[in-house]
């Protein structure tokens, strides 16, 4: 369904990937790509971001939402990358998570997408789709990540996390389109919903349950 999946966020370097991923929290990738196109033209290295300063950076990222916190994170990360890592984003999950605004998911995205180091970022889409399909049975993204890393061979981690994201955006949405889904035959949640005739009651019930974890 999603052959040769490519990241939707646009970037050319690991630092650009890091900034774009920080900005993508609670924001669409389309919006982030519009913002970073302008931002990276003005400043695409940690040194240039620091030179830009807080006020100007805030103006660039404002439309991504939560812009004060995101500005702080980007500036804080740029400062540490310059002072501690010689201007280069560290290619390590542990080291990256020490940067402000960078949690396990953000670090995994950058590791997988910019460094091509096997990692399994679990965002809300991966969390939802993997658990519905029955590939994981977990209550948190971290547990989902742990289970998927055990189940899925490492060489598939990078493309497969993107495929789950795309499926979550297009078909397996919070209110899923199971009757149109090519994975219905193989899907635990899809089969449960089919048994109940995809009834509005079941759909609503599922929607409420999924919203709690979305
Ligand atoms: Fe999601 Fe339904 Fe498809 Fe399963 S069958 S993956 S729940 S859309």
PDB file of C-alpha atoms and ligand atoms in Angstrom:
ATOM      1  CA  UNK A   1       0.000   0.000   0.000  1.00  0.00           C
ATOM      2  CA  UNK A   2       2.845   2.425   0.744  1.00  0.00           C
ATOM      3  CA  UNK A   3       5.913   1.321  -1.235  1.00  0.00           C
ATOM      4  CA  UNK A   4       9.202   3.213  -0.638  1.00  0.00           C
ATOM      5  CA  UNK A   5       7.762   5.484   2.031  1.00  0.00           C
ATOM      6  CA  UNK A   6       9.577   8.790   2.517  1.00  0.00           C
ATOM      7  CA  UNK A   7       9.388  11.153   5.508  1.00  0.00           C
ATOM      8  CA  UNK A   8       6.839  13.935   5.031  1.00  0.00           C
ATOM      9  CA  UNK A   9       8.960  16.527   6.852  1.00  0.00           C
ATOM     10  CA  UNK A  10      11.492  18.181   4.537  1.00  0.00           C
ATOM     11  CA  UNK A  11      15.107  18.504   5.651  1.00  0.00           C
ATOM     12  CA  UNK A  12      18.614  18.283   4.235  1.00  0.00           C
ATOM     13  CA  UNK A  13      20.709  17.817   7.390  1.00  0.00           C
ATOM     14  CA  UNK A  14      20.342  16.161  10.779  1.00  0.00           C
ATOM     15  CA  UNK A  15      20.001  19.597  12.401  1.00  0.00           C
ATOM     16  CA  UNK A  16      17.203  20.577  10.011  1.00  0.00           C
ATOM     17  CA  UNK A  17      15.512  17.241  10.760  1.00  0.00           C
ATOM     18  CA  UNK A  18      15.784  17.913  14.497  1.00  0.00           C
ATOM     19  CA  UNK A  19      14.313  21.423  14.220  1.00  0.00           C
ATOM     20  CA  UNK A  20      11.495  20.277  11.911  1.00  0.00           C
ATOM     21  CA  UNK A  21      10.622  17.396  14.246  1.00  0.00           C
ATOM     22  CA  UNK A  22      10.543  19.668  17.317  1.00  0.00           C
ATOM     23  CA  UNK A  23       8.250  22.063  15.420  1.00  0.00           C
ATOM     24  CA  UNK A  24       5.965  19.233  14.292  1.00  0.00           C
ATOM     25  CA  UNK A  25       4.551  18.601  17.791  1.00  0.00           C
ATOM     26  CA  UNK A  26       0.799  19.315  17.649  1.00  0.00           C
ATOM     27  CA  UNK A  27       1.178  20.657  14.108  1.00  0.00           C
ATOM     28  CA  UNK A  28       0.748  19.235  10.617  1.00  0.00           C
ATOM     29  CA  UNK A  29       3.819  18.328   8.570  1.00  0.00           C
ATOM     30  CA  UNK A  30       2.504  20.535   5.749  1.00  0.00           C
ATOM     31  CA  UNK A  31       2.507  23.584   8.000  1.00  0.00           C
ATOM     32  CA  UNK A  32       5.980  22.736   9.347  1.00  0.00           C
ATOM     33  CA  UNK A  33       7.333  22.412   5.784  1.00  0.00           C
ATOM     34  CA  UNK A  34       6.019  25.883   4.925  1.00  0.00           C
ATOM     35  CA  UNK A  35       7.612  27.334   8.067  1.00  0.00           C
ATOM     36  CA  UNK A  36      10.976  25.572   7.706  1.00  0.00           C
ATOM     37  CA  UNK A  37      11.275  26.520   4.036  1.00  0.00           C
ATOM     38  CA  UNK A  38      11.548  30.159   5.131  1.00  0.00           C
ATOM     39  CA  UNK A  39      13.370  29.502   8.383  1.00  0.00           C
ATOM     40  CA  UNK A  40      16.118  27.332   6.873  1.00  0.00           C
ATOM     41  CA  UNK A  41      16.713  29.920   4.167  1.00  0.00           C
ATOM     42  CA  UNK A  42      17.616  32.345   6.975  1.00  0.00           C
ATOM     43  CA  UNK A  43      19.194  29.907   9.443  1.00  0.00           C
ATOM     44  CA  UNK A  44      19.801  26.179   9.023  1.00  0.00           C
ATOM     45  CA  UNK A  45      22.700  25.511  11.381  1.00  0.00           C
ATOM     46  CA  UNK A  46      22.822  25.727  15.188  1.00  0.00           C
ATOM     47  CA  UNK A  47      25.189  28.701  14.960  1.00  0.00           C
ATOM     48  CA  UNK A  48      22.867  30.597  12.611  1.00  0.00           C
ATOM     49  CA  UNK A  49      19.801  29.780  14.733  1.00  0.00           C
ATOM     50  CA  UNK A  50      21.589  31.195  17.804  1.00  0.00           C
ATOM     51  CA  UNK A  51      22.567  34.299  15.817  1.00  0.00           C
ATOM     52  CA  UNK A  52      18.938  34.738  14.742  1.00  0.00           C
ATOM     53  CA  UNK A  53      17.904  35.138  18.372  1.00  0.00           C
ATOM     54  CA  UNK A  54      14.686  34.516  20.244  1.00  0.00           C
ATOM     55  CA  UNK A  55      12.457  37.267  18.831  1.00  0.00           C
ATOM     56  CA  UNK A  56      13.137  36.536  15.174  1.00  0.00           C
ATOM     57  CA  UNK A  57      12.966  32.766  15.632  1.00  0.00           C
ATOM     58  CA  UNK A  58       9.633  33.125  17.387  1.00  0.00           C
ATOM     59  CA  UNK A  59       8.254  35.073  14.424  1.00  0.00           C
ATOM     60  CA  UNK A  60       9.309  32.304  12.019  1.00  0.00           C
ATOM     61  CA  UNK A  61       7.779  29.440  14.037  1.00  0.00           C
ATOM     62  CA  UNK A  62       4.685  31.192  15.392  1.00  0.00           C
ATOM     63  CA  UNK A  63       2.196  29.476  13.074  1.00  0.00           C
ATOM     64  CA  UNK A  64       3.234  25.981  14.250  1.00  0.00           C
ATOM     65  CA  UNK A  65       1.582  26.593  17.654  1.00  0.00           C
ATOM     66  CA  UNK A  66       3.159  26.404  21.122  1.00  0.00           C
ATOM     67  CA  UNK A  67       5.754  28.675  19.575  1.00  0.00           C
ATOM     68  CA  UNK A  68       7.221  30.020  22.827  1.00  0.00           C
ATOM     69  CA  UNK A  69       8.062  26.537  24.076  1.00  0.00           C
ATOM     70  CA  UNK A  70       9.274  25.429  20.635  1.00  0.00           C
ATOM     71  CA  UNK A  71      11.506  28.518  20.302  1.00  0.00           C
ATOM     72  CA  UNK A  72      13.033  27.764  23.712  1.00  0.00           C
ATOM     73  CA  UNK A  73      13.627  24.130  22.766  1.00  0.00           C
ATOM     74  CA  UNK A  74      15.224  24.939  19.396  1.00  0.00           C
ATOM     75  CA  UNK A  75      17.497  27.610  20.893  1.00  0.00           C
ATOM     76  CA  UNK A  76      18.388  25.425  23.884  1.00  0.00           C
ATOM     77  CA  UNK A  77      19.176  22.466  21.635  1.00  0.00           C
ATOM     78  CA  UNK A  78      21.257  24.646  19.268  1.00  0.00           C
ATOM     79  CA  UNK A  79      23.284  26.014  22.206  1.00  0.00           C
ATOM     80  CA  UNK A  80      24.091  22.554  23.583  1.00  0.00           C
ATOM     81  CA  UNK A  81      24.883  21.182  20.112  1.00  0.00           C
ATOM     82  CA  UNK A  82      27.395  24.017  19.582  1.00  0.00           C
ATOM     83  CA  UNK A  83      28.910  23.915  23.066  1.00  0.00           C
ATOM     84  CA  UNK A  84      28.966  20.182  23.717  1.00  0.00           C
ATOM     85  CA  UNK A  85      28.883  18.455  20.336  1.00  0.00           C
ATOM     86  CA  UNK A  86      30.975  20.751  18.116  1.00  0.00           C
ATOM     87  CA  UNK A  87      27.961  21.918  16.118  1.00  0.00           C
ATOM     88  CA  UNK A  88      26.825  18.411  15.100  1.00  0.00           C
ATOM     89  CA  UNK A  89      23.659  16.653  16.245  1.00  0.00           C
ATOM     90  CA  UNK A  90      24.745  13.583  18.236  1.00  0.00           C
ATOM     91  CA  UNK A  91      23.787  10.351  16.439  1.00  0.00           C
ATOM     92  CA  UNK A  92      22.679   8.656  19.643  1.00  0.00           C
ATOM     93  CA  UNK A  93      19.236   8.164  21.159  1.00  0.00           C
ATOM     94  CA  UNK A  94      20.528   8.753  24.687  1.00  0.00           C
ATOM     95  CA  UNK A  95      22.552  11.892  23.856  1.00  0.00           C
ATOM     96  CA  UNK A  96      19.804  13.396  21.732  1.00  0.00           C
ATOM     97  CA  UNK A  97      17.278  12.951  24.533  1.00  0.00           C
ATOM     98  CA  UNK A  98      19.419  15.230  26.715  1.00  0.00           C
ATOM     99  CA  UNK A  99      18.581  18.154  24.404  1.00  0.00           C
ATOM    100  CA  UNK A 100      15.650  20.366  25.499  1.00  0.00           C
ATOM    101  CA  UNK A 101      12.346  19.507  23.860  1.00  0.00           C
ATOM    102  CA  UNK A 102      13.677  16.181  22.591  1.00  0.00           C
ATOM    103  CA  UNK A 103      11.955  13.081  23.921  1.00  0.00           C
ATOM    104  CA  UNK A 104      12.272   9.488  22.834  1.00  0.00           C
ATOM    105  CA  UNK A 105       9.951   9.923  19.853  1.00  0.00           C
ATOM    106  CA  UNK A 106      11.706  13.004  18.443  1.00  0.00           C
ATOM    107  CA  UNK A 107      15.142  11.438  18.945  1.00  0.00           C
ATOM    108  CA  UNK A 108      13.989   8.226  17.228  1.00  0.00           C
ATOM    109  CA  UNK A 109      12.590  10.166  14.253  1.00  0.00           C
ATOM    110  CA  UNK A 110      15.890  12.024  13.730  1.00  0.00           C
ATOM    111  CA  UNK A 111      17.945   8.884  14.246  1.00  0.00           C
ATOM    112  CA  UNK A 112      15.878   6.925  11.709  1.00  0.00           C
ATOM    113  CA  UNK A 113      15.178   9.616   9.134  1.00  0.00           C
ATOM    114  CA  UNK A 114      18.388  11.693   9.176  1.00  0.00           C
ATOM    115  CA  UNK A 115      21.022   9.162  10.264  1.00  0.00           C
ATOM    116  CA  UNK A 116      19.340   6.022   8.848  1.00  0.00           C
ATOM    117  CA  UNK A 117      20.079   4.239  12.115  1.00  0.00           C
ATOM    118  CA  UNK A 118      17.365   1.662  12.925  1.00  0.00           C
ATOM    119  CA  UNK A 119      14.861   3.172  15.353  1.00  0.00           C
ATOM    120  CA  UNK A 120      11.109   2.805  15.786  1.00  0.00           C
ATOM    121  CA  UNK A 121       9.474   6.156  16.510  1.00  0.00           C
ATOM    122  CA  UNK A 122       6.012   5.654  17.972  1.00  0.00           C
ATOM    123  CA  UNK A 123       3.757   8.655  17.468  1.00  0.00           C
ATOM    124  CA  UNK A 124      -0.026   8.688  17.972  1.00  0.00           C
ATOM    125  CA  UNK A 125      -0.598   7.087  14.563  1.00  0.00           C
ATOM    126  CA  UNK A 126       1.868   4.229  15.075  1.00  0.00           C
ATOM    127  CA  UNK A 127       0.510   3.700  18.588  1.00  0.00           C
ATOM    128  CA  UNK A 128      -3.087   3.538  17.370  1.00  0.00           C
ATOM    129  CA  UNK A 129      -2.574   1.447  14.217  1.00  0.00           C
ATOM    130  CA  UNK A 130      -0.114  -1.080  15.695  1.00  0.00           C
ATOM    131  CA  UNK A 131      -2.430  -1.800  18.621  1.00  0.00           C
ATOM    132  CA  UNK A 132      -5.521  -2.061  16.439  1.00  0.00           C
ATOM    133  CA  UNK A 133      -3.803  -4.416  14.017  1.00  0.00           C
ATOM    134  CA  UNK A 134      -2.687  -6.590  16.925  1.00  0.00           C
ATOM    135  CA  UNK A 135       1.028  -6.081  16.260  1.00  0.00           C
ATOM    136  CA  UNK A 136       1.282  -4.705  19.786  1.00  0.00           C
ATOM    137  CA  UNK A 137      -0.862  -4.902  22.855  1.00  0.00           C
ATOM    138  CA  UNK A 138       0.242  -1.939  24.910  1.00  0.00           C
ATOM    139  CA  UNK A 139      -1.142   1.002  26.831  1.00  0.00           C
ATOM    140  CA  UNK A 140       1.719   3.431  26.194  1.00  0.00           C
ATOM    141  CA  UNK A 141       3.821   4.477  23.183  1.00  0.00           C
ATOM    142  CA  UNK A 142       6.996   3.315  24.946  1.00  0.00           C
ATOM    143  CA  UNK A 143       5.603  -0.196  25.514  1.00  0.00           C
ATOM    144  CA  UNK A 144       4.320  -0.240  21.933  1.00  0.00           C
ATOM    145  CA  UNK A 145       7.804   0.675  20.718  1.00  0.00           C
ATOM    146  CA  UNK A 146       9.358  -2.060  22.855  1.00  0.00           C
ATOM    147  CA  UNK A 147       6.937  -4.697  21.515  1.00  0.00           C
ATOM    148  CA  UNK A 148       7.277  -3.631  17.879  1.00  0.00           C
ATOM    149  CA  UNK A 149      11.072  -3.737  18.110  1.00  0.00           C
ATOM    150  CA  UNK A 150      10.766  -7.328  19.288  1.00  0.00           C
ATOM    151  CA  UNK A 151       8.234  -8.364  16.644  1.00  0.00           C
ATOM    152  CA  UNK A 152       9.419  -6.539  13.528  1.00  0.00           C
ATOM    153  CA  UNK A 153      12.850  -7.384  12.030  1.00  0.00           C
ATOM    154  CA  UNK A 154      15.239  -4.447  12.449  1.00  0.00           C
ATOM    155  CA  UNK A 155      15.729  -3.912   8.708  1.00  0.00           C
ATOM    156  CA  UNK A 156      12.040  -2.974   8.400  1.00  0.00           C
ATOM    157  CA  UNK A 157      11.855  -0.532  11.324  1.00  0.00           C
ATOM    158  CA  UNK A 158      12.487   2.667   9.340  1.00  0.00           C
ATOM    159  CA  UNK A 159      10.106   2.070   6.398  1.00  0.00           C
ATOM    160  CA  UNK A 160       7.525   0.286   8.558  1.00  0.00           C
ATOM    161  CA  UNK A 161       7.086   3.112  11.068  1.00  0.00           C
ATOM    162  CA  UNK A 162       6.385   5.454   8.134  1.00  0.00           C
ATOM    163  CA  UNK A 163       3.914   2.978   6.624  1.00  0.00           C
ATOM    164  CA  UNK A 164       2.015   2.828   9.918  1.00  0.00           C
ATOM    165  CA  UNK A 165       1.968   6.637  10.077  1.00  0.00           C
ATOM    166  CA  UNK A 166       0.591   6.903   6.530  1.00  0.00           C
ATOM    167  CA  UNK A 167      -2.043   4.246   7.199  1.00  0.00           C
ATOM    168  CA  UNK A 168      -3.060   6.068  10.388  1.00  0.00           C
ATOM    169  CA  UNK A 169      -3.451   9.319   8.500  1.00  0.00           C
ATOM    170  CA  UNK A 170      -5.305   7.936   5.513  1.00  0.00           C
ATOM    171  CA  UNK A 171      -7.455   4.984   6.611  1.00  0.00           C
ATOM    172  CA  UNK A 172      -6.966   3.905  10.206  1.00  0.00           C
ATOM    173  CA  UNK A 173      -7.909   7.318  11.514  1.00  0.00           C
ATOM    174  CA  UNK A 174      -9.266   7.807  15.072  1.00  0.00           C
ATOM    175  CA  UNK A 175     -12.623   6.929  13.492  1.00  0.00           C
ATOM    176  CA  UNK A 176     -11.326   4.189  11.172  1.00  0.00           C
ATOM    177  CA  UNK A 177     -12.562   3.349   7.676  1.00  0.00           C
ATOM    178  CA  UNK A 178     -12.422  -0.418   8.269  1.00  0.00           C
ATOM    179  CA  UNK A 179     -14.887  -1.292   5.495  1.00  0.00           C
ATOM    180  CA  UNK A 180     -12.486   0.307   2.971  1.00  0.00           C
ATOM    181  CA  UNK A 181      -9.276  -1.014   4.531  1.00  0.00           C
ATOM    182  CA  UNK A 182      -7.200  -3.624   2.632  1.00  0.00           C
ATOM    183  CA  UNK A 183      -5.897  -4.901   5.995  1.00  0.00           C
ATOM    184  CA  UNK A 184      -9.340  -5.774   7.354  1.00  0.00           C
ATOM    185  CA  UNK A 185      -8.802  -9.539   6.953  1.00  0.00           C
ATOM    186  CA  UNK A 186      -5.676  -9.409   9.112  1.00  0.00           C
ATOM    187  CA  UNK A 187      -6.734  -6.840  11.676  1.00  0.00           C
ATOM    188  CA  UNK A 188      -7.844  -7.644  15.229  1.00  0.00           C
ATOM    189  CA  UNK A 189      -9.819  -4.431  15.746  1.00  0.00           C
ATOM    190  CA  UNK A 190     -11.182  -4.470  12.180  1.00  0.00           C
ATOM    191  CA  UNK A 191     -12.553  -7.991  12.669  1.00  0.00           C
ATOM    192  CA  UNK A 192     -14.127  -6.991  15.968  1.00  0.00           C
ATOM    193  CA  UNK A 193     -15.779  -4.036  14.319  1.00  0.00           C
ATOM    194  CA  UNK A 194     -16.905  -6.171  11.357  1.00  0.00           C
ATOM    195  CA  UNK A 195     -18.549  -8.667  13.721  1.00  0.00           C
ATOM    196  CA  UNK A 196     -20.649  -5.822  15.058  1.00  0.00           C
ATOM    197  CA  UNK A 197     -21.540  -4.708  11.512  1.00  0.00           C
ATOM    198  CA  UNK A 198     -19.468  -1.512  11.850  1.00  0.00           C
ATOM    199  CA  UNK A 199     -22.535  -0.277  13.696  1.00  0.00           C
ATOM    200  CA  UNK A 200     -22.669   3.392  14.651  1.00  0.00           C
ATOM    201  CA  UNK A 201     -22.724   2.378  18.309  1.00  0.00           C
ATOM    202  CA  UNK A 202     -19.537   0.344  17.953  1.00  0.00           C
ATOM    203  CA  UNK A 203     -17.933   3.005  15.808  1.00  0.00           C
ATOM    204  CA  UNK A 204     -18.767   5.615  18.408  1.00  0.00           C
ATOM    205  CA  UNK A 205     -17.520   3.413  21.225  1.00  0.00           C
ATOM    206  CA  UNK A 206     -14.266   2.777  19.401  1.00  0.00           C
ATOM    207  CA  UNK A 207     -13.902   6.447  18.596  1.00  0.00           C
ATOM    208  CA  UNK A 208     -14.246   7.375  22.266  1.00  0.00           C
ATOM    209  CA  UNK A 209     -11.739   4.721  23.287  1.00  0.00           C
ATOM    210  CA  UNK A 210      -9.277   5.776  20.600  1.00  0.00           C
ATOM    211  CA  UNK A 211      -9.621   9.462  21.410  1.00  0.00           C
ATOM    212  CA  UNK A 212      -8.441   8.741  24.904  1.00  0.00           C
ATOM    213  CA  UNK A 213      -5.214   7.414  23.515  1.00  0.00           C
ATOM    214  CA  UNK A 214      -4.824   9.536  20.383  1.00  0.00           C
TER     215      UNK A 214
HETATM  216 FE1  LIG B   1      -7.486   0.239  11.108  1.00  0.00          FE
HETATM  217 FE2  LIG B   1      -9.854  -0.855  10.576  1.00  0.00          FE
HETATM  218 FE3  LIG B   1      -7.834  -1.152   8.859  1.00  0.00          FE
HETATM  219 FE4  LIG B   1      -7.786  -2.390  11.206  1.00  0.00          FE
HETATM  220  S1  LIG B   1      -9.245  -2.750   9.533  1.00  0.00           S
HETATM  221  S2  LIG B   1      -6.082  -1.280  10.244  1.00  0.00           S
HETATM  222  S3  LIG B   1      -8.801  -0.881  12.561  1.00  0.00           S
HETATM  223  S4  LIG B   1      -8.846   0.787   9.392  1.00  0.00           S
END
